Coordinates of C-alpha atoms in Angstrom, one line a residue:
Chain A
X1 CA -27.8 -214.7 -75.4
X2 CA -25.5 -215.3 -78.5
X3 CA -24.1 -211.6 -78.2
X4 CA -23.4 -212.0 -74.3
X5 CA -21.5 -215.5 -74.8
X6 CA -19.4 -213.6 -77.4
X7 CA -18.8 -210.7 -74.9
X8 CA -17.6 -213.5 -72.6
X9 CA -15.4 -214.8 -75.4
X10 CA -13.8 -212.2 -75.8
X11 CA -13.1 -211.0 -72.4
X12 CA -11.2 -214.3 -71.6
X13 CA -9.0 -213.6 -74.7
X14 CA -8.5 -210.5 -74.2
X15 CA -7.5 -211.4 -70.3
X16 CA -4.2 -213.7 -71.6
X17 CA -3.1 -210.7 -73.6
X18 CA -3.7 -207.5 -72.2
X19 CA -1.1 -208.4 -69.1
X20 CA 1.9 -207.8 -71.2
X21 CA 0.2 -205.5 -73.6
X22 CA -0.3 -203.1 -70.6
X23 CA 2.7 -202.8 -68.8
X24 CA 4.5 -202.4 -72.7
X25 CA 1.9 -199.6 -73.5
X26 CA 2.7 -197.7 -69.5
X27 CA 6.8 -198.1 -70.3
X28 CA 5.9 -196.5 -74.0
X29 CA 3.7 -193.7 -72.6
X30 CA 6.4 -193.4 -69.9
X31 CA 9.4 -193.1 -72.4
X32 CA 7.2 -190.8 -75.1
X33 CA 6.7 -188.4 -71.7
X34 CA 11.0 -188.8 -70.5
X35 CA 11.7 -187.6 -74.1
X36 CA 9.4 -185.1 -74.8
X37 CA 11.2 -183.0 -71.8
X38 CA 14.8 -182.1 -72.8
X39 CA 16.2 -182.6 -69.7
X40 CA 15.2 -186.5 -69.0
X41 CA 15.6 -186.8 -72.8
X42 CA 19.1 -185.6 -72.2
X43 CA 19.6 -188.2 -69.4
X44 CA 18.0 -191.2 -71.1
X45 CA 20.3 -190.5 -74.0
X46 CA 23.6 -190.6 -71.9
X47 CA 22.4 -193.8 -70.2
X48 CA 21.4 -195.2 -73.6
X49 CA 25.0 -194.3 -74.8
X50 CA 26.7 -195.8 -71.4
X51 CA 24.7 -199.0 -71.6
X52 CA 25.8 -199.2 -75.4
X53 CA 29.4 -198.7 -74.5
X54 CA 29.2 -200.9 -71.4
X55 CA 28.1 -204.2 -74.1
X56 CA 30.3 -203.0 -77.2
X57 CA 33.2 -201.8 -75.2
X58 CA 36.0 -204.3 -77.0
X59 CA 34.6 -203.1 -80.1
X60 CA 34.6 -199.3 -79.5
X61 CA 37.6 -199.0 -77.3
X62 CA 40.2 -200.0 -80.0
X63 CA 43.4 -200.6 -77.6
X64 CA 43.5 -202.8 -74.5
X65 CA 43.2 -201.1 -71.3
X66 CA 45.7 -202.8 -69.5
X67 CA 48.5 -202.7 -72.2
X68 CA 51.0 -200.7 -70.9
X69 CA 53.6 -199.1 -73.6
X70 CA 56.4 -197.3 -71.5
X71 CA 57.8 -195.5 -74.3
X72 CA 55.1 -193.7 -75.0
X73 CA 53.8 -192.4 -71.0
X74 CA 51.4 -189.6 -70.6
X75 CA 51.0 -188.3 -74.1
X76 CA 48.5 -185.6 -75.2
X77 CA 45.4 -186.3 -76.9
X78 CA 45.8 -187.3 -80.4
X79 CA 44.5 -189.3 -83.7
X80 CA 45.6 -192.2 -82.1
X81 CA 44.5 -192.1 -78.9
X82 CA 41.4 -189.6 -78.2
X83 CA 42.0 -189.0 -74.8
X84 CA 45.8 -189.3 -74.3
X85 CA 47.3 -191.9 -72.3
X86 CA 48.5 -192.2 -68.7
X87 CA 51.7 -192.6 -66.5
X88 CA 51.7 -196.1 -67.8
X89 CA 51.1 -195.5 -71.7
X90 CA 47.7 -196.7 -71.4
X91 CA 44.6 -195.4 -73.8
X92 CA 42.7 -193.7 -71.7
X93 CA 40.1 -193.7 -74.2
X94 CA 40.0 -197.6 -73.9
X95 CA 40.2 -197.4 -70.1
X96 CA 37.1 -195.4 -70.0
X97 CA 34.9 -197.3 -72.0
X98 CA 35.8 -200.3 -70.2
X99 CA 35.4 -198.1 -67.1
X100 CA 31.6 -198.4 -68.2
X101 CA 31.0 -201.6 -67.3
X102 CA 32.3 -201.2 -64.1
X103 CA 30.3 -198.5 -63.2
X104 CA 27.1 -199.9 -64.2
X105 CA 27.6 -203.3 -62.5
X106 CA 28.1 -201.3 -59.0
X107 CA 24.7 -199.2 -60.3
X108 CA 23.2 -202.5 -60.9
X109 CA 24.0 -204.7 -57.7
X110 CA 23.7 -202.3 -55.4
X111 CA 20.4 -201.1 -56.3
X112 CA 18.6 -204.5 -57.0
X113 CA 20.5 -205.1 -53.1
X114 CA 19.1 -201.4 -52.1
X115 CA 15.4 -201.4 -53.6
X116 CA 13.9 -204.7 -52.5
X117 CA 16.2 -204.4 -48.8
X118 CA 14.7 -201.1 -48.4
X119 CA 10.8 -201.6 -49.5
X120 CA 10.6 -204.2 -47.6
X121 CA 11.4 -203.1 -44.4
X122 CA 9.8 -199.4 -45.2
X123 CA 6.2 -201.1 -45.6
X124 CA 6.8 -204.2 -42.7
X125 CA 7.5 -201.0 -40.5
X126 CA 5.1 -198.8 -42.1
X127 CA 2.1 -201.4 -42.1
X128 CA 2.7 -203.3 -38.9
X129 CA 3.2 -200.1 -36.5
X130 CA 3.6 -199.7 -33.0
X131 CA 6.8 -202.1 -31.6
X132 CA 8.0 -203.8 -35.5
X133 CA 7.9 -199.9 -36.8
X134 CA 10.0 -198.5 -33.6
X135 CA 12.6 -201.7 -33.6
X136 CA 13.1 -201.2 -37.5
X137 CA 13.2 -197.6 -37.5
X138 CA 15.9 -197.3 -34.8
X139 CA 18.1 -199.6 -36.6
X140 CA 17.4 -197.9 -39.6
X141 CA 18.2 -194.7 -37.9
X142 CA 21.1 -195.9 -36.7
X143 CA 22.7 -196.6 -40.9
X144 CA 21.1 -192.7 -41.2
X145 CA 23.4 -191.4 -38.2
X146 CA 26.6 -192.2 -39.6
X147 CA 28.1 -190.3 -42.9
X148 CA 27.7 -192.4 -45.6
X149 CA 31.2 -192.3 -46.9
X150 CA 32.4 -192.7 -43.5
X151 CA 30.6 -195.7 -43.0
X152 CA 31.6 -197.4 -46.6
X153 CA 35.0 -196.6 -45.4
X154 CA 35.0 -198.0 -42.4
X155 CA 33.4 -201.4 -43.8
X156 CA 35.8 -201.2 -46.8
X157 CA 39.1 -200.9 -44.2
X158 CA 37.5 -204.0 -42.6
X159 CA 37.1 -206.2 -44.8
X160 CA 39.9 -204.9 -46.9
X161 CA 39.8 -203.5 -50.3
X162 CA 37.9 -204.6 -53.2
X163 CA 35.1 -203.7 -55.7
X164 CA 32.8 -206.5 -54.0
X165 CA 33.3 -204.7 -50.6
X166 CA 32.9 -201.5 -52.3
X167 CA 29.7 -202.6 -53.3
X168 CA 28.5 -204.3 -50.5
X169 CA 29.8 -201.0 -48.0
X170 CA 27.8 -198.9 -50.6
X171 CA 24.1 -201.1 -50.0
X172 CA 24.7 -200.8 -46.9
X173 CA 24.6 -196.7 -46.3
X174 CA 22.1 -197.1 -49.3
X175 CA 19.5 -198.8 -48.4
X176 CA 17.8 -196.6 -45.2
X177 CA 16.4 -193.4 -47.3
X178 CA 14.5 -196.0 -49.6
X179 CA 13.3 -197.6 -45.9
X180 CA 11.9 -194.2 -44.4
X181 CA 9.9 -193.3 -48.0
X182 CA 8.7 -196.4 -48.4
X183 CA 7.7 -196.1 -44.4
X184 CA 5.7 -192.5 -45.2
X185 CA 4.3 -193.6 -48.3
X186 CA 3.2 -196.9 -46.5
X187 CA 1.6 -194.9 -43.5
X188 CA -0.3 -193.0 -45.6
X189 CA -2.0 -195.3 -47.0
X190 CA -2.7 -198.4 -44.5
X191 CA -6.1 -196.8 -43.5
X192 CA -7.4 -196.6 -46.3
X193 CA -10.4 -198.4 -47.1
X194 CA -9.0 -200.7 -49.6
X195 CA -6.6 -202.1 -47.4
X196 CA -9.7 -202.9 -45.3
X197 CA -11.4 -204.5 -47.5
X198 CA -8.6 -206.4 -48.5
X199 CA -8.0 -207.5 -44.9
X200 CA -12.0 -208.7 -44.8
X201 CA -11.2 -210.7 -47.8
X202 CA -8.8 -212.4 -45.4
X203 CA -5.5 -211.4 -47.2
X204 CA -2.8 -211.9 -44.5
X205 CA -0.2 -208.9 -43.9
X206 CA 2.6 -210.5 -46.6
X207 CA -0.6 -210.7 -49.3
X208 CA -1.7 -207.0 -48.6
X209 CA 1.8 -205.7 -48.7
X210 CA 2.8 -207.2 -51.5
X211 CA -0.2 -206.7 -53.3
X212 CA -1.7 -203.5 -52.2
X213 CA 0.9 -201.6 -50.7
X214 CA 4.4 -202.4 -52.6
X215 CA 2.1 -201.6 -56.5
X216 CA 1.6 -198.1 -54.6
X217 CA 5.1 -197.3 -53.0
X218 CA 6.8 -198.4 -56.1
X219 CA 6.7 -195.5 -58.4
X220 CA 8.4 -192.9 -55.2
X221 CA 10.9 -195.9 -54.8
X222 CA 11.7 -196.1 -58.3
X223 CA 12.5 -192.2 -58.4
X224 CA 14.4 -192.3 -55.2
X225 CA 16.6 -195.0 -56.4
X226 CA 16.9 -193.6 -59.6
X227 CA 18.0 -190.0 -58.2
X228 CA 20.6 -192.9 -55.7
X229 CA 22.3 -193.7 -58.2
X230 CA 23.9 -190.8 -59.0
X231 CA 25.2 -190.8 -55.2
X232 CA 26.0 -194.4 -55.8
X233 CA 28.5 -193.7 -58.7
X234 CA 29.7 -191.0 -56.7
X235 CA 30.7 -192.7 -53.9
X236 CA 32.4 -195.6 -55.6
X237 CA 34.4 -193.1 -57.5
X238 CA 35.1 -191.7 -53.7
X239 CA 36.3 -195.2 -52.4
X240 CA 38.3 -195.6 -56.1
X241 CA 39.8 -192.2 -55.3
X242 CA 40.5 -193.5 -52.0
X243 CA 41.9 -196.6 -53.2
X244 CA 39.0 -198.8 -51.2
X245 CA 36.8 -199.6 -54.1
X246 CA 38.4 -201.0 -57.6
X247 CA 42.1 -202.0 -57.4
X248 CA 44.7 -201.4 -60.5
X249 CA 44.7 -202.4 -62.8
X250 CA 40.9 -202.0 -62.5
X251 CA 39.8 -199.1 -65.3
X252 CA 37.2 -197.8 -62.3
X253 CA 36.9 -193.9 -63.0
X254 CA 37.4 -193.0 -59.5
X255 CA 40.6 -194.7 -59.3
X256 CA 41.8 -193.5 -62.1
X257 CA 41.2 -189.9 -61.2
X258 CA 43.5 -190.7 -58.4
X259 CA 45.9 -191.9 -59.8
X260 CA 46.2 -189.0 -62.8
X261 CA 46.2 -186.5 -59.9
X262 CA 49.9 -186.8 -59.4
X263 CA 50.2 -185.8 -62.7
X264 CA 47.4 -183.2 -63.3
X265 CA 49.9 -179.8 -63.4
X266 CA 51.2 -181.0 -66.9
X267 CA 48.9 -183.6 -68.2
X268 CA 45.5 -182.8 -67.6
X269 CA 44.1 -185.4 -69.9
X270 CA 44.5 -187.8 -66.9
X271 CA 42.1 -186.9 -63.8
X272 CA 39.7 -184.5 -67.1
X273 CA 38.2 -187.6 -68.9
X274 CA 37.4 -189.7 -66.0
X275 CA 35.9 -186.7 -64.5
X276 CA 33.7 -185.8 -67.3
X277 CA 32.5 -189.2 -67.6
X278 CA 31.3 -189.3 -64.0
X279 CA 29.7 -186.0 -64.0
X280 CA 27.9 -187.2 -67.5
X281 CA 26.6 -190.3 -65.8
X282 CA 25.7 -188.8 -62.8
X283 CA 24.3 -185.5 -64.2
X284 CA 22.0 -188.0 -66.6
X285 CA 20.8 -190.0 -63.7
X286 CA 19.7 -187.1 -61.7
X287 CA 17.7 -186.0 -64.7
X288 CA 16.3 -189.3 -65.5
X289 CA 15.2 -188.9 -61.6
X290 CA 13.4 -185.7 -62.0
X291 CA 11.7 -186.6 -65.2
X292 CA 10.5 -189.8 -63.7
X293 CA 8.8 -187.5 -60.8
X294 CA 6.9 -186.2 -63.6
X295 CA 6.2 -189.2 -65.1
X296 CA 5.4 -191.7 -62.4
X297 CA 3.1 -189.0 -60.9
X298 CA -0.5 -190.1 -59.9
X299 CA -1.8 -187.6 -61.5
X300 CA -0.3 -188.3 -64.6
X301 CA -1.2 -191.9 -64.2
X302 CA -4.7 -191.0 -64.4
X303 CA -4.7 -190.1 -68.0
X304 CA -3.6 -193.6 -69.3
Chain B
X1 CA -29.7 -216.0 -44.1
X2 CA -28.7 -215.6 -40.6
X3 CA -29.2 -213.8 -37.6
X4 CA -27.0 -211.1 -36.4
X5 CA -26.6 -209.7 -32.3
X6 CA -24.2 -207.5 -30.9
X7 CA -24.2 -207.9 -27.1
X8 CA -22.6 -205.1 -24.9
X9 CA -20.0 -204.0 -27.9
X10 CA -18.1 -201.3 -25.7
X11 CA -14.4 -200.0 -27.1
X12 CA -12.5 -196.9 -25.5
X13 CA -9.6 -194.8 -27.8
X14 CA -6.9 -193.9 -25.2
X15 CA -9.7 -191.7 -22.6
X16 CA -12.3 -191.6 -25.2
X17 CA -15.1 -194.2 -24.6
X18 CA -16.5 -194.4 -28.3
X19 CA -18.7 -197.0 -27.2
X20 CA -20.0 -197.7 -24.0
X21 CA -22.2 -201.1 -24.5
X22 CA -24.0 -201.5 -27.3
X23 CA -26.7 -204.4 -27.4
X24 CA -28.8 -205.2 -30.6
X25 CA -30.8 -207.9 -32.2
X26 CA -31.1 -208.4 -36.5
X27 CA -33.2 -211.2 -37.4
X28 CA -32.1 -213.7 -40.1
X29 CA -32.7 -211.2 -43.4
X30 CA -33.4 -208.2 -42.1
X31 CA -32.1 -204.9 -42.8
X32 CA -31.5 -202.8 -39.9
X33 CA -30.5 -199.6 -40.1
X34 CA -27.7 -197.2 -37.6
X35 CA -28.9 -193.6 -37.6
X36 CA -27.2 -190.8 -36.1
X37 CA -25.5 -188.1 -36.1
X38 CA -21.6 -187.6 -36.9
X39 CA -19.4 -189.2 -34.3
X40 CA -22.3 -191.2 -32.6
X41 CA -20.5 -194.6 -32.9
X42 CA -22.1 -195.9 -36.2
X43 CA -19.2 -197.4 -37.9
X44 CA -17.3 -198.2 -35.1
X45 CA -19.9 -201.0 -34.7
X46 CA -19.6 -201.8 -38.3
X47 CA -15.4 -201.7 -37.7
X48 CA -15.6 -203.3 -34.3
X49 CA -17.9 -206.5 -35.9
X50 CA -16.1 -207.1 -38.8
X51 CA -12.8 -207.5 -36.5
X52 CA -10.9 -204.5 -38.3
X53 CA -10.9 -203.2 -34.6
X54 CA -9.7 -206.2 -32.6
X55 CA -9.7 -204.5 -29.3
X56 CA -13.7 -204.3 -27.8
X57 CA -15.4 -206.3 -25.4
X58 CA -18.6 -207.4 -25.6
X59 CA -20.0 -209.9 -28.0
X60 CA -21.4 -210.0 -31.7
X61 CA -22.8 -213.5 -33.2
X62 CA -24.1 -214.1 -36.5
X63 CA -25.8 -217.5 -36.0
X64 CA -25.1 -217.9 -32.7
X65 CA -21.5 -217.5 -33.4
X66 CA -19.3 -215.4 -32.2
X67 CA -17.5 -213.3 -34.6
X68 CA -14.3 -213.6 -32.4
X69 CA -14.1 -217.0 -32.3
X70 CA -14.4 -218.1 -36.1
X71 CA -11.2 -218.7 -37.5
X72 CA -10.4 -215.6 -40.1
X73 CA -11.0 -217.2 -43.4
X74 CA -14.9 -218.4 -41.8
X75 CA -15.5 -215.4 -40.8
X76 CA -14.7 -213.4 -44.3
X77 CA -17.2 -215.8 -45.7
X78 CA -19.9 -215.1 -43.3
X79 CA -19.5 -211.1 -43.4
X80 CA -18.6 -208.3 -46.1
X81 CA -18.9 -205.0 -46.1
X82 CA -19.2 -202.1 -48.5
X83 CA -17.2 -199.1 -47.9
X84 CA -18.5 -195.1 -47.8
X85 CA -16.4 -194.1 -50.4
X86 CA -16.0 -195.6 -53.2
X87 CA -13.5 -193.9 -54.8
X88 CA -10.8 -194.7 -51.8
X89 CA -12.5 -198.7 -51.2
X90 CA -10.9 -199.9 -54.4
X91 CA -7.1 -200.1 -55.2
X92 CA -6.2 -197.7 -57.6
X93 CA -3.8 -200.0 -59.5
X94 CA -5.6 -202.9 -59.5
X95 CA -8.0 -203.9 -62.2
X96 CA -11.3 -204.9 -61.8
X97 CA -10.5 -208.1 -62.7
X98 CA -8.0 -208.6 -59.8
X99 CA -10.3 -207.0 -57.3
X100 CA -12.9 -209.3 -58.0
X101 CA -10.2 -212.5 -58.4
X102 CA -8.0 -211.6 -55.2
X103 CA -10.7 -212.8 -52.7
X104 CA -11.3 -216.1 -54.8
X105 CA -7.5 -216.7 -55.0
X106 CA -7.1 -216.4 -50.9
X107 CA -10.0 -218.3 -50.2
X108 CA -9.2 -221.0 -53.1
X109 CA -12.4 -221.2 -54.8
X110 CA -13.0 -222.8 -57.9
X111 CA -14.6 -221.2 -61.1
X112 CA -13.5 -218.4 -61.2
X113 CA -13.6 -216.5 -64.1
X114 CA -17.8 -217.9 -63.6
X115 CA -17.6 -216.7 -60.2
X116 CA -16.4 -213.3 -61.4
X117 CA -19.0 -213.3 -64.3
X118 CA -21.6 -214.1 -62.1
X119 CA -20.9 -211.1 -59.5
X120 CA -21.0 -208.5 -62.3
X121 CA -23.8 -209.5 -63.5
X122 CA -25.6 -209.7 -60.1
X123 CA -24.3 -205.7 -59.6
X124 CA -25.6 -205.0 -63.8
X125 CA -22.3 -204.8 -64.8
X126 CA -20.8 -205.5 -68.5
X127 CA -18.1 -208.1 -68.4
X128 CA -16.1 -206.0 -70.1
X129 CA -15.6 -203.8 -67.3
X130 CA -13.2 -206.6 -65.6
X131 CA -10.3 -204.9 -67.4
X132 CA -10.6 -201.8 -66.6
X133 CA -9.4 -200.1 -63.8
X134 CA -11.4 -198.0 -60.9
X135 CA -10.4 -194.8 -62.5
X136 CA -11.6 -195.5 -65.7
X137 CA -15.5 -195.8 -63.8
X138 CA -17.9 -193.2 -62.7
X139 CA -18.6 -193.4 -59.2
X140 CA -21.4 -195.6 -59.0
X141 CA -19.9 -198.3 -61.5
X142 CA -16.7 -198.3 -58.6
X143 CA -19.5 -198.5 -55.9
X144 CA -20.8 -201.7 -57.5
X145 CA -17.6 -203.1 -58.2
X146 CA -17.4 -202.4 -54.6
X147 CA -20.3 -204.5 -53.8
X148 CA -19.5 -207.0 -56.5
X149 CA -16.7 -208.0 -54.5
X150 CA -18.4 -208.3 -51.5
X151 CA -20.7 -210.5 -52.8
X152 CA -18.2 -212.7 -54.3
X153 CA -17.6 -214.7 -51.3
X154 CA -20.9 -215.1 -50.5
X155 CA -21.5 -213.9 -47.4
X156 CA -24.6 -214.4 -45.0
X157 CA -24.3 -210.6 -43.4
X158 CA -23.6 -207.7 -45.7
X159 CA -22.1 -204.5 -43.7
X160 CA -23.3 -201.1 -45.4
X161 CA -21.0 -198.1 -44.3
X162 CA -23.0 -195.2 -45.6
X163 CA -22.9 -197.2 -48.9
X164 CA -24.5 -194.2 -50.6
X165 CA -23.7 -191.1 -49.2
X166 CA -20.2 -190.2 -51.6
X167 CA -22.5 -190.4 -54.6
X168 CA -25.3 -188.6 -56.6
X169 CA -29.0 -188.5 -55.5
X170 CA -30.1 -190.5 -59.1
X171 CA -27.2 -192.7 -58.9
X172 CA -27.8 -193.4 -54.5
X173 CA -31.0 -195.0 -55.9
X174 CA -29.6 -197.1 -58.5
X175 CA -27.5 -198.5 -55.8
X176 CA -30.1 -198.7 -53.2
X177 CA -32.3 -200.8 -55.6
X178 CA -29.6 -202.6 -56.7
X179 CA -29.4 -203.4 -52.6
X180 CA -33.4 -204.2 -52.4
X181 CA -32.7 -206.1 -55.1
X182 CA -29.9 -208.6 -54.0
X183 CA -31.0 -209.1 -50.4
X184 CA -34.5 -210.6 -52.4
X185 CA -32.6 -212.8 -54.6
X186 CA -30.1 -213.8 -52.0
X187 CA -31.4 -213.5 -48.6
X188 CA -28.6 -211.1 -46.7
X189 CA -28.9 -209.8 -43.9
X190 CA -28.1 -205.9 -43.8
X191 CA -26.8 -203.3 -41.1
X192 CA -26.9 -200.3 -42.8
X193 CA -25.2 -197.5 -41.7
X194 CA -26.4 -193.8 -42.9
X195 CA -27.1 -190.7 -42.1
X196 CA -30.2 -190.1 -44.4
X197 CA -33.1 -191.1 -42.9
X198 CA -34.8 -191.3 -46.3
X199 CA -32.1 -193.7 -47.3
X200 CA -33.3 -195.9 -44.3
X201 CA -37.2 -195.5 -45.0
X202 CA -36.1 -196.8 -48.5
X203 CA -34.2 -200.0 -47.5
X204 CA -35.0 -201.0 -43.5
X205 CA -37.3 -203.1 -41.8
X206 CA -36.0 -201.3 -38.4
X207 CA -33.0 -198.9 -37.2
X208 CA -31.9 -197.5 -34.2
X209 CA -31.2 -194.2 -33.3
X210 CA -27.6 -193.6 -31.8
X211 CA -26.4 -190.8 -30.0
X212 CA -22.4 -190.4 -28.9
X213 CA -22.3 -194.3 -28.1
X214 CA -25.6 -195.1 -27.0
X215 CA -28.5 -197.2 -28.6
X216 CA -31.4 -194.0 -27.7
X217 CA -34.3 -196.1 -29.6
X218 CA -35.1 -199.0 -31.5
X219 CA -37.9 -198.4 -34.0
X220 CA -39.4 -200.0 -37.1
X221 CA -39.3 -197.9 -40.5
X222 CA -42.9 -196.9 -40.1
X223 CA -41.6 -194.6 -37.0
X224 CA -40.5 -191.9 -39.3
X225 CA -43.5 -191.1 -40.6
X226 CA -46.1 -191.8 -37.9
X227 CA -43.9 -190.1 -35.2
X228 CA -44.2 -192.9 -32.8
X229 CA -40.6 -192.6 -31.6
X230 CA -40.5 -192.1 -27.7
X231 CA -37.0 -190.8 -27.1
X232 CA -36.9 -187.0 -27.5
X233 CA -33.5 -187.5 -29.1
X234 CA -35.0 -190.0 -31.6
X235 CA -37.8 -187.2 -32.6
X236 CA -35.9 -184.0 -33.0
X237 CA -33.8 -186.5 -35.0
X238 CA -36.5 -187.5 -37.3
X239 CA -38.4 -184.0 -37.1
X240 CA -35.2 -182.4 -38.4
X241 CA -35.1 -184.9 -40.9
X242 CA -38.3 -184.2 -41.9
X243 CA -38.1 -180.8 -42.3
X244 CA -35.2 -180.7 -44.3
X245 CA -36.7 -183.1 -46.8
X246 CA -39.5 -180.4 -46.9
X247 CA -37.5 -177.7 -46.9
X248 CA -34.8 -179.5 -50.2

């Protein structure tokens, strides 16, 4: 009797802990997995490094990015400024590193705008059937049909040029890849016999997609929008490039390319930095994708 | 305890008539048993009773009541059931805990870390199993969680699909006295749905015999051994029973 009331004990203490304790254990076993592989250790590194940069960028930068010094236009790399400076005697060193913050508040907004937007009509669709899954699917295929780009473009020429816009134009192409996975992962799973049960417990469909079906399409969602993101900080770069997305004197990669292009024959310093920073971002994101794959996969769920 | 009927239960799939009109009685604590072979129609009943298939005609009452006409929540508080499988009845990313506290949290019941406590033990589970989760349990721990969570709301009728059929012959009869067992201390009433006729000698008062929609025979437990079943298809069903029992 004593030793069962002590089991009970226990149990309730153990309940008010182990919530956080578990998901902190899953994200260490998930991170000891991403670095064991040199790839994803590789990508977590870089995104470590930009997230640094991004919240110490006055500190590391050491010159303003928008101090212009005319006597002293488009020269070389040197000790005093790494990575040259542009047309406008700018450090493009500075520029960059401020550059980060952009690029990871366009990652950030448009995939919290992207994830949620997408699960939720990928399992409404997915769980519901018949008429809800053939209205939201067609106006899901319809964002598919056109060309991404295009279609930021267009938005961005509408409602005229700006990083918001750039960021909303980008959510919206976004958003309907998430929709179909979270659709096929949703359909696989709605006969199965724990959804039944849960519906003769008398969960209603917002309960038993939120509780059953979201926990399950998660991890695929988290890898898609991971492996996004890359495409994401592509195609702001694009609409920079194009002069849709960040305006001068914005330090936005993209738009910095394009404007170092004019002056690329002599002064490659301009359109090579910028560039290697995207490729660096997006080349770690694409390996943080892939090592996620590995990690978020059932099978290795099974052994934690 | 109550009653259970099912009064010309018919349902078609597209051209395919699954079940034509199927009419049986269950008194108040009974367990009544669906035999028959694969496809016959057996848990379509079970599916078409419970409401997970809306769209049959017919009737099915559990104290006079009509299953169609109780509002949801009543209804998941008169009748549970307990899945074939029991590795794909539980979710895989919940913890035992939240199976067993879901139901209580939709329903609004009090007590519920008692409530909980009280289901394990009922199914002769340690408490400390609440935290794990279903992949973490053999597969007849998971099949009494699953029934531990039927039991929870406390339901008058208790739906067995095949309840034992996924798992090992020692560990089918742990959970098939843990069944004789709970249906003693609580008064259920049972439909059982299996293939096994041993299964049914085991747990049944009476079962029917079911072949591709169709009630062929009624008959009480003792049929299977004194071969008083009437309907040819009823006694090559039992004889082939037999003789495989004799033959394993």
């Amino acid at each position: 009797m004593s030793m069962s009331h002590q089991t009970a004990r226990s149990s309730t203490s153990a309940t008010t802990a182990r919530p956080r304790s578990q998901s902190v254990q899953t994200a260490i076993n998930i991170l000891t997995f991403l670095l064991k592989s040199p790839t994803s250790a590789f990508g977590i590194v870089v995104l470590a490094l930009l997230i640094l940069t991004a919240i110490f960028a006055p500190l590391i930068a050491g010159h303003d990015p928008y101090m212009q010094n005319l006597e002293n236009t488009l020269s070389p790399p040197s000790a005093a400024h790494f990575f040259g400076t542009d047309e406008l005697g700018r450090d493009i060193f500075a520029r960059i590193v401020h550059g980060s913050r952009i690029t990871l508040t366009i990652i950030f907004l448009v995939t919290i705008t992207v994830g949620p937007i997408g699960l939720f009509v990928g399992t409404v669709a997915g769980y519901f059937g018949g008429k809800t899954d053939v209205v939201l699917m067609r106006v899901t295929d319809i964002f598919l049909s056109f060309p991404s780009l295009i279609l930021s473009l267009a938005f961005v020429a509408a409602l005229g040029p700006s990083l918001n816009n750039a960021i909303i134009a980008i959510s919206l192409t976004a958003w309907p890849p998430i929709a179909r996975l979270a659709r096929a992962e949703t359909m696989t799973f709605r006969g199965a016999d724990y959804i039944s049960a849960a519906r003769l417990q008398g969960a209603s469909p917002a309960r038993i997609i939120w509780k059953s079906i979201v926990p399950m399409c998660l991890p695929s969602v988290l890898i898609r929008l991971t492996l996004n993101m890359a495409t994401v900080i592509l195609t702001a770069a694009g609409l920079g490039f194009l002069g849709l997305g960040a305006q001068p004197p914005m330090p936005e990669w993209g738009a910095m390319i394009a404007t170092g292009r004019r002056y690329m024959i002599d002064s490659w310093w301009l359109v090579t930095f910028p560039g290697l920073a995207i490729l660096c971002v997006s080349l770690a994101f694409n390996l943080l994708g892939d090592g996620l794959r590995d990690a978020l996969d059932p099978k290795q769920m099974t052994k934690r | 305890m109550k009653p259970f009927e099912v009064e010309n239960m018919s349902i078609t799939f597209g051209k395919v008539t699954v079940l034509p009109a199927v009419s049986f009685q269950i008194e108040a604590g009974e367990c009544f048993g669906l035999v028959g072979e694969s496809g016959s129609g057996k848990s379509t009943v079970l599916r078409c009773a419970s409401m997970l298939l809306n769209l049959w005609d017919g009737e099915a009452r559990i104290g006079g009541k009509s299953v169609k006409d109780m509002p949801a929540m009543e209804r998941c508080r008169t009748l549970q059931m307990v899945f074939q499988d029991p590795y794909g009845s539980l979710h895989p990313r919940h913890s035992i805990r939240t199976t067993l506290s879901e139901p209580l949290r939709i329903h609004g019941l009090d007590n519920q870390q008692q409530r909980m406590e009280q289901a394990m033990t009922d199914v002769g589970l340690p408490l400390s199993f609440l935290d794990r989760f279903p992949h973490q349990l053999s597969g007849g721990q998971r099949q009494r969680v699953a029934i531990a969570r039927a039991l929870i709301l406390e339901p008058d009728v208790l739906f067995l699909d095949e309840p034992t059929s996924a798992l090992d012959v020692s560990v089918q009869a742990e959970i098939l006295n843990l069944l004789v067992r709970l249906r003693d201390e609580k008064g259920f009433t049972y439909i059982m749905v299996s293939h096994d006729l041993a299964v049914i000698d085991h747990m049944c008062d009476r079962f029917a015999v079911m072949k591709s929609g169709h009630i062929v025979e009624v008959l009480p437990r003792t049929a299977i051994l004194d071969g008083s079943a009437k309907a040819p298809y009823a006694q090559e069903l039992i004889a082939a029973s037999l003789a495989y029992e004799g033959a394993a």
